[in-house]
Tab-separated table of C-alpha atoms in Angstrom:
chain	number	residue	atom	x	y	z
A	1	UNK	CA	20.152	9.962	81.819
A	2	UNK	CA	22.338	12.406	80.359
A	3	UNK	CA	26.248	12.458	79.698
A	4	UNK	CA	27.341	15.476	81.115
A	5	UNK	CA	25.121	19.024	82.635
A	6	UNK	CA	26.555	21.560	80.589
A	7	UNK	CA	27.197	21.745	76.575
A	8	UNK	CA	31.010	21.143	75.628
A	9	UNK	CA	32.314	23.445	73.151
A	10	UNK	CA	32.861	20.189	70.835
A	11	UNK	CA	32.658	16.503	71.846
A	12	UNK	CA	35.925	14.624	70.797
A	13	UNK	CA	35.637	11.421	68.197
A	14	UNK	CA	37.252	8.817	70.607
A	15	UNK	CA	34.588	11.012	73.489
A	16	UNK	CA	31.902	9.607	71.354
A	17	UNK	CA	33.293	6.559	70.689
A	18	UNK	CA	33.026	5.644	74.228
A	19	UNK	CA	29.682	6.783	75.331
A	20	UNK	CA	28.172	4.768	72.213
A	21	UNK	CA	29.720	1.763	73.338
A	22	UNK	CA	28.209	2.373	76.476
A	23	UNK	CA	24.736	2.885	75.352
A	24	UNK	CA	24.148	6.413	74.887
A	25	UNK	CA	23.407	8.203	72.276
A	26	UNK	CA	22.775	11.943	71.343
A	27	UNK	CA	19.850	13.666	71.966
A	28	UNK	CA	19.960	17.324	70.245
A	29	UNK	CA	23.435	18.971	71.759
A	30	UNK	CA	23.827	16.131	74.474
A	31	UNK	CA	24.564	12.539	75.232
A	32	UNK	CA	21.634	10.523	76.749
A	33	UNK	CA	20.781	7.275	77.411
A	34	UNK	CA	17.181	5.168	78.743
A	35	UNK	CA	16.006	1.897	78.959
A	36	UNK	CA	12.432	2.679	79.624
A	37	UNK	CA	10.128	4.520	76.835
A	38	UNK	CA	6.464	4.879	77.176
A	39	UNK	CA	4.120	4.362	74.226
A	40	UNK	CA	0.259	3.967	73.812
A	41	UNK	CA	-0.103	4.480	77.724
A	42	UNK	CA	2.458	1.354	78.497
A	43	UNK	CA	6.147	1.761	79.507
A	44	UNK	CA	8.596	-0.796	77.281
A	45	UNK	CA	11.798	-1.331	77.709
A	46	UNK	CA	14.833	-0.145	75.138
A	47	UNK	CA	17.717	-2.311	73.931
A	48	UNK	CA	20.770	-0.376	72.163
A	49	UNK	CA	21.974	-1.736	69.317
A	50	UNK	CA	25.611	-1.713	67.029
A	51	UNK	CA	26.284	-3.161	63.852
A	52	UNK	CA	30.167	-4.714	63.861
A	53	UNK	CA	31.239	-3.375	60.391
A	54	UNK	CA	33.936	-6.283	59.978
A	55	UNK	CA	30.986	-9.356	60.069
A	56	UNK	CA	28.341	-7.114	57.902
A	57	UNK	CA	27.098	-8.693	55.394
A	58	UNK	CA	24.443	-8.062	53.162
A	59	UNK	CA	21.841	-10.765	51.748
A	60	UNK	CA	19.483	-10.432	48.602
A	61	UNK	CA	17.195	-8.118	49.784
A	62	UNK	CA	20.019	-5.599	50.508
A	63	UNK	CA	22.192	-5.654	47.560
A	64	UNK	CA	18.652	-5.484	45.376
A	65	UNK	CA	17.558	-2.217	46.936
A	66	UNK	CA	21.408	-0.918	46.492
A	67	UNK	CA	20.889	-2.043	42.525
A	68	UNK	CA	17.147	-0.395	42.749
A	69	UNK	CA	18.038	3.032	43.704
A	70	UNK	CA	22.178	3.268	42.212
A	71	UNK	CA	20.179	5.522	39.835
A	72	UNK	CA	19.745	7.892	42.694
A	73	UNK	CA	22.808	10.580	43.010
A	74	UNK	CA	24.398	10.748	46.495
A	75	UNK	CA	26.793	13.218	48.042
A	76	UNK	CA	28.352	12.903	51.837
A	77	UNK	CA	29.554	16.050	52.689
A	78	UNK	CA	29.711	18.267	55.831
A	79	UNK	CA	26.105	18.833	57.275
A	80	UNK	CA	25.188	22.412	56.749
A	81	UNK	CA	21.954	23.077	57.579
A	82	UNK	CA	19.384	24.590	54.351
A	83	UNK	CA	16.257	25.511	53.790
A	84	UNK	CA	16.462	22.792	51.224
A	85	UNK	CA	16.200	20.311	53.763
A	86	UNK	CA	14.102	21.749	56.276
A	87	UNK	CA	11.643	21.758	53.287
A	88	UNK	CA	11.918	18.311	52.914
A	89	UNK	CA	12.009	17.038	56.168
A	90	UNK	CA	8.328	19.139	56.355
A	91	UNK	CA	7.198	17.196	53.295
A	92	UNK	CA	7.891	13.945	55.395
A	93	UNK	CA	6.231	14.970	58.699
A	94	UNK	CA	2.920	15.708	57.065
A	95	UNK	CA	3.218	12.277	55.867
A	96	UNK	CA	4.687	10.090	58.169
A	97	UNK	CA	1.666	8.796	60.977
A	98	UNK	CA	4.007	9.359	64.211
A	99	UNK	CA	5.491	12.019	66.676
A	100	UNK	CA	8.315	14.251	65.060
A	101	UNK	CA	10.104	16.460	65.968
A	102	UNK	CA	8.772	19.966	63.853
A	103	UNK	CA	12.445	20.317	62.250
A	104	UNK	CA	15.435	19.192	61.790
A	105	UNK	CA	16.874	21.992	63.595
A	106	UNK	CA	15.114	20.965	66.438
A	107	UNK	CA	16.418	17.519	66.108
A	108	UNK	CA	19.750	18.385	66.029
A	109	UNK	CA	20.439	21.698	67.967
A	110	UNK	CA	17.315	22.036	70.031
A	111	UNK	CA	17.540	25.854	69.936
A	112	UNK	CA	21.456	25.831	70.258
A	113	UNK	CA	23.289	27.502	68.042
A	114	UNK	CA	26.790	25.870	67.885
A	115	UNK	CA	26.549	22.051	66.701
A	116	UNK	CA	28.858	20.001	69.779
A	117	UNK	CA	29.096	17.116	67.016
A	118	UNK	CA	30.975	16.065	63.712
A	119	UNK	CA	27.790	15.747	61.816
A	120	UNK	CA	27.689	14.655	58.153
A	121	UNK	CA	24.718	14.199	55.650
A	122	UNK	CA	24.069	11.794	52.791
A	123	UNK	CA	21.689	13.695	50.177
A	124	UNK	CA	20.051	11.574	47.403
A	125	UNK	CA	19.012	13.422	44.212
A	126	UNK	CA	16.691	12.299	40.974
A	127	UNK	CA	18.745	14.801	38.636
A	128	UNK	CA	18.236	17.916	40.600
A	129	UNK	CA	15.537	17.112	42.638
A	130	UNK	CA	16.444	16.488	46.554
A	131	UNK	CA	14.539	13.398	47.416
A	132	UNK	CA	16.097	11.808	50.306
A	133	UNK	CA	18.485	13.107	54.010
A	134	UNK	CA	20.982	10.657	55.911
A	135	UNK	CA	22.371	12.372	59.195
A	136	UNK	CA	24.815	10.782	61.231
A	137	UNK	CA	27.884	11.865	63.453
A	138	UNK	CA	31.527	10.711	63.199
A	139	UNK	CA	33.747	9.319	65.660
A	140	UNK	CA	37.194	8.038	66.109
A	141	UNK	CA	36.268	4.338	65.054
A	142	UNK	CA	32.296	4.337	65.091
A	143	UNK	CA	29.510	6.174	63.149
A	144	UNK	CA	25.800	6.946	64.881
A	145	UNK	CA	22.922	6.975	62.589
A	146	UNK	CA	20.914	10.239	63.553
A	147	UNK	CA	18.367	10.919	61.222
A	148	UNK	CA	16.773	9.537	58.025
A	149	UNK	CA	13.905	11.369	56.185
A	150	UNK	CA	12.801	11.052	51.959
A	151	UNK	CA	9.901	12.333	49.867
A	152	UNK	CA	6.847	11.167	50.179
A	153	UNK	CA	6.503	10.452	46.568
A	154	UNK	CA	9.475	8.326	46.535
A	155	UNK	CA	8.229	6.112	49.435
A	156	UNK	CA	8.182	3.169	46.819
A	157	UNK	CA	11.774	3.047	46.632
A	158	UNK	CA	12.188	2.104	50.697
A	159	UNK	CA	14.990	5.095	50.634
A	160	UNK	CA	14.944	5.101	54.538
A	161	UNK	CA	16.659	1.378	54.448
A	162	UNK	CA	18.673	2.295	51.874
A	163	UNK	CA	20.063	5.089	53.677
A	164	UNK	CA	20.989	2.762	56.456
A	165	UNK	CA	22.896	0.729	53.981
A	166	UNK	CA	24.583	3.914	52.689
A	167	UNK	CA	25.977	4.977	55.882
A	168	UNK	CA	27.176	1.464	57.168
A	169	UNK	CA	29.068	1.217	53.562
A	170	UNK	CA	30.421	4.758	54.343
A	171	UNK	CA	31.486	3.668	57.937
A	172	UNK	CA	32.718	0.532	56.166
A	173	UNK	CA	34.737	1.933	53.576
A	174	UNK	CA	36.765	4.396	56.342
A	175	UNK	CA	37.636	1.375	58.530
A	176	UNK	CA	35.319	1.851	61.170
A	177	UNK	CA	34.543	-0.491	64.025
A	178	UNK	CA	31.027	0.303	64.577
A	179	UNK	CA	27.519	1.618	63.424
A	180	UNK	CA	24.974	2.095	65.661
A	181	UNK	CA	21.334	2.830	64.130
A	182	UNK	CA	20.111	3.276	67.968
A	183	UNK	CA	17.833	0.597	69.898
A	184	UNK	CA	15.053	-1.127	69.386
A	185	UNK	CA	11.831	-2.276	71.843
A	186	UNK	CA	11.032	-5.430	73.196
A	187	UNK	CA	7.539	-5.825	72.098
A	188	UNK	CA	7.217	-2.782	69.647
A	189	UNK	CA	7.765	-3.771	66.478
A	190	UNK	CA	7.796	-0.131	65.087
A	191	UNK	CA	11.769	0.208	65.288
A	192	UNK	CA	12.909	-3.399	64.228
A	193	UNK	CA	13.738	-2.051	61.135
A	194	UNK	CA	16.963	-0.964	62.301
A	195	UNK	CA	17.645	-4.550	61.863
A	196	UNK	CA	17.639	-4.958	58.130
A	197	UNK	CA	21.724	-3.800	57.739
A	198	UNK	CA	22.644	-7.304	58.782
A	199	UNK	CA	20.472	-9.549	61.942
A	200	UNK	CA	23.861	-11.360	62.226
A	201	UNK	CA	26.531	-8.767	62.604
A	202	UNK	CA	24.018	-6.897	65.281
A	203	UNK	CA	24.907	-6.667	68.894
A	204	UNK	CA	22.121	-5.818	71.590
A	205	UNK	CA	23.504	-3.461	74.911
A	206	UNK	CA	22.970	-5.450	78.385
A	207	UNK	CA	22.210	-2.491	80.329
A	208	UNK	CA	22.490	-4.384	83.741
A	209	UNK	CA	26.046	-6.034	83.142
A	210	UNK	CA	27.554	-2.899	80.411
A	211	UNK	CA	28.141	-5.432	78.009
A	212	UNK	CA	27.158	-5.613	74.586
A	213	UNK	CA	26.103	-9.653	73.058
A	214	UNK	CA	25.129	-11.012	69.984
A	215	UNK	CA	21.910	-9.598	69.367
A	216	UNK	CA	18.607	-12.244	69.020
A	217	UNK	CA	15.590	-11.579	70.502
A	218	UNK	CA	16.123	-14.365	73.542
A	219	UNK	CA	18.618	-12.020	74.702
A	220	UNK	CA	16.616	-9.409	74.237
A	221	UNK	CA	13.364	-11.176	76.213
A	222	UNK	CA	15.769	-11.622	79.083
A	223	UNK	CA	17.619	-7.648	78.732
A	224	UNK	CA	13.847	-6.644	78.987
A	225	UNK	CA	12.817	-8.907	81.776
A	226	UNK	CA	15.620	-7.968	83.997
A	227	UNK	CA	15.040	-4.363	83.623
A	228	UNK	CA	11.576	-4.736	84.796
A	229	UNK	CA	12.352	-6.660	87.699
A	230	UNK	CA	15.280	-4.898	88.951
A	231	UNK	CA	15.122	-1.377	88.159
A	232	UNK	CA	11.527	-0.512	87.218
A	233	UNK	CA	9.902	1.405	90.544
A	234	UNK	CA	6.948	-0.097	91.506
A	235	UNK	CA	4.577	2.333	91.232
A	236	UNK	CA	5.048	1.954	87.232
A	237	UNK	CA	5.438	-2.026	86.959
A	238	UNK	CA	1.964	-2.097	86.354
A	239	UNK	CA	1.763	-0.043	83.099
A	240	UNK	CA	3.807	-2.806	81.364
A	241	UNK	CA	1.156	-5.169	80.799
């Protein structure tokens, strides 16, 4: 479901403030939200998540990978699109064993050629060498996570978690209300990762009341079982075994 049927000229902070907290997200140049996404020939069912910036708090395994990779040099600036990156993000695709999009620009623009969003990147550098992207948008009073991609070689280091950690500390330091790293899937472990900021200052999107909860994966079982019962057609109910 999208946000709107044409492309604004630019979407607002406090605009995009209030579609995240109501469980969309962007998609290229628009807003979108789902709570169905097929994988592997089954349809599962998609749980937004946000990260309340006040109750973050990180354990041991956080504040060790912030000591492991402080050597690491990191700029937030502005995101204008390079070759520099696009190189990169190519580098990781060859690697990486899922669907991707074939480059950032297609992540972000989709063939448009005016960006509708306040879009920043983290860059992490070994002395000159690029080795790791953070993209996220800017609101009012919330961040969005976008995109995350590293070097291959460098795949020791986790630098996809720690660029989570980077941008909630960035969101943190400005006095933000919100992160959201995007949702997760009841029974598909592949994106629980965007867990590891902090389990306990995570809220999980009821998409059948429009509230958000304290996330745990009870509420999630019973999100996920809802949405099956009461919105899934039946034609498709039985691809979710």
């Amino acid at each position: 479901m999208s946000a709107s049927s044409s492309v604004p000229a630019f979407i607002r902070g406090e605009a995009l403030d209030f579609y995240l907290g109501r469980g969309y997200y962007r998609m290229q140049q628009d807003l979108f939200t789902c709570q169905f996404v097929p994988f592997d020939g089954r349809i599962y069912t998609a749980h937004w998540l946000r990260v309340v910036l006040a109750n973050m708090q990180w354990g041991p395994e956080q504040r060790r990978l912030m000591r492991r990779n402080a050597r690491f040099a990191a700029t937030i600036q502005p995101l204008r699109l390079s070759a520099e990156h696009e190189e990169l993000y190519a580098r990781y695709r060859n690697a990486i064993t899922f669907d991707a999009a074939p480059t950032v620009e297609a992540v972000l623009l989709g063939g448009e050629e005016h960006n509708v969003f306040n879009t920043y990147v983290i860059e992490l550098r070994d002395a000159n060498r690029l080795v790791a992207v953070g993209i996220f948008d800017r609101g009012d009073r919330s961040l969005a996570g976008i995109l995350n991609f590293y070097d291959p070689a460098y795949r020791q280091h986790s630098l996809g978690k720690y660029l989570l950690l980077l941008k909630a500390d960035y969101a943190r330091r400005l006095q933000l209300d919100y992160y959201y790293p995007g949702y997760l899937v009841h029974d598909y472990p592949k994106f629980d990762y965007k867990l590891f900021l902090s389990p306990t200052a995570t809220e999980v999107f009821d998409n059948v009341s429009g509230h958000w909860q304290l996330f745990s994966w009870d509420a999630v079982a019973a999100h996920s079982a809802e949405l099956l019962a009461d919105w899934l057609p039946e034609e498709l109910r039985g691809q979710t075994q």
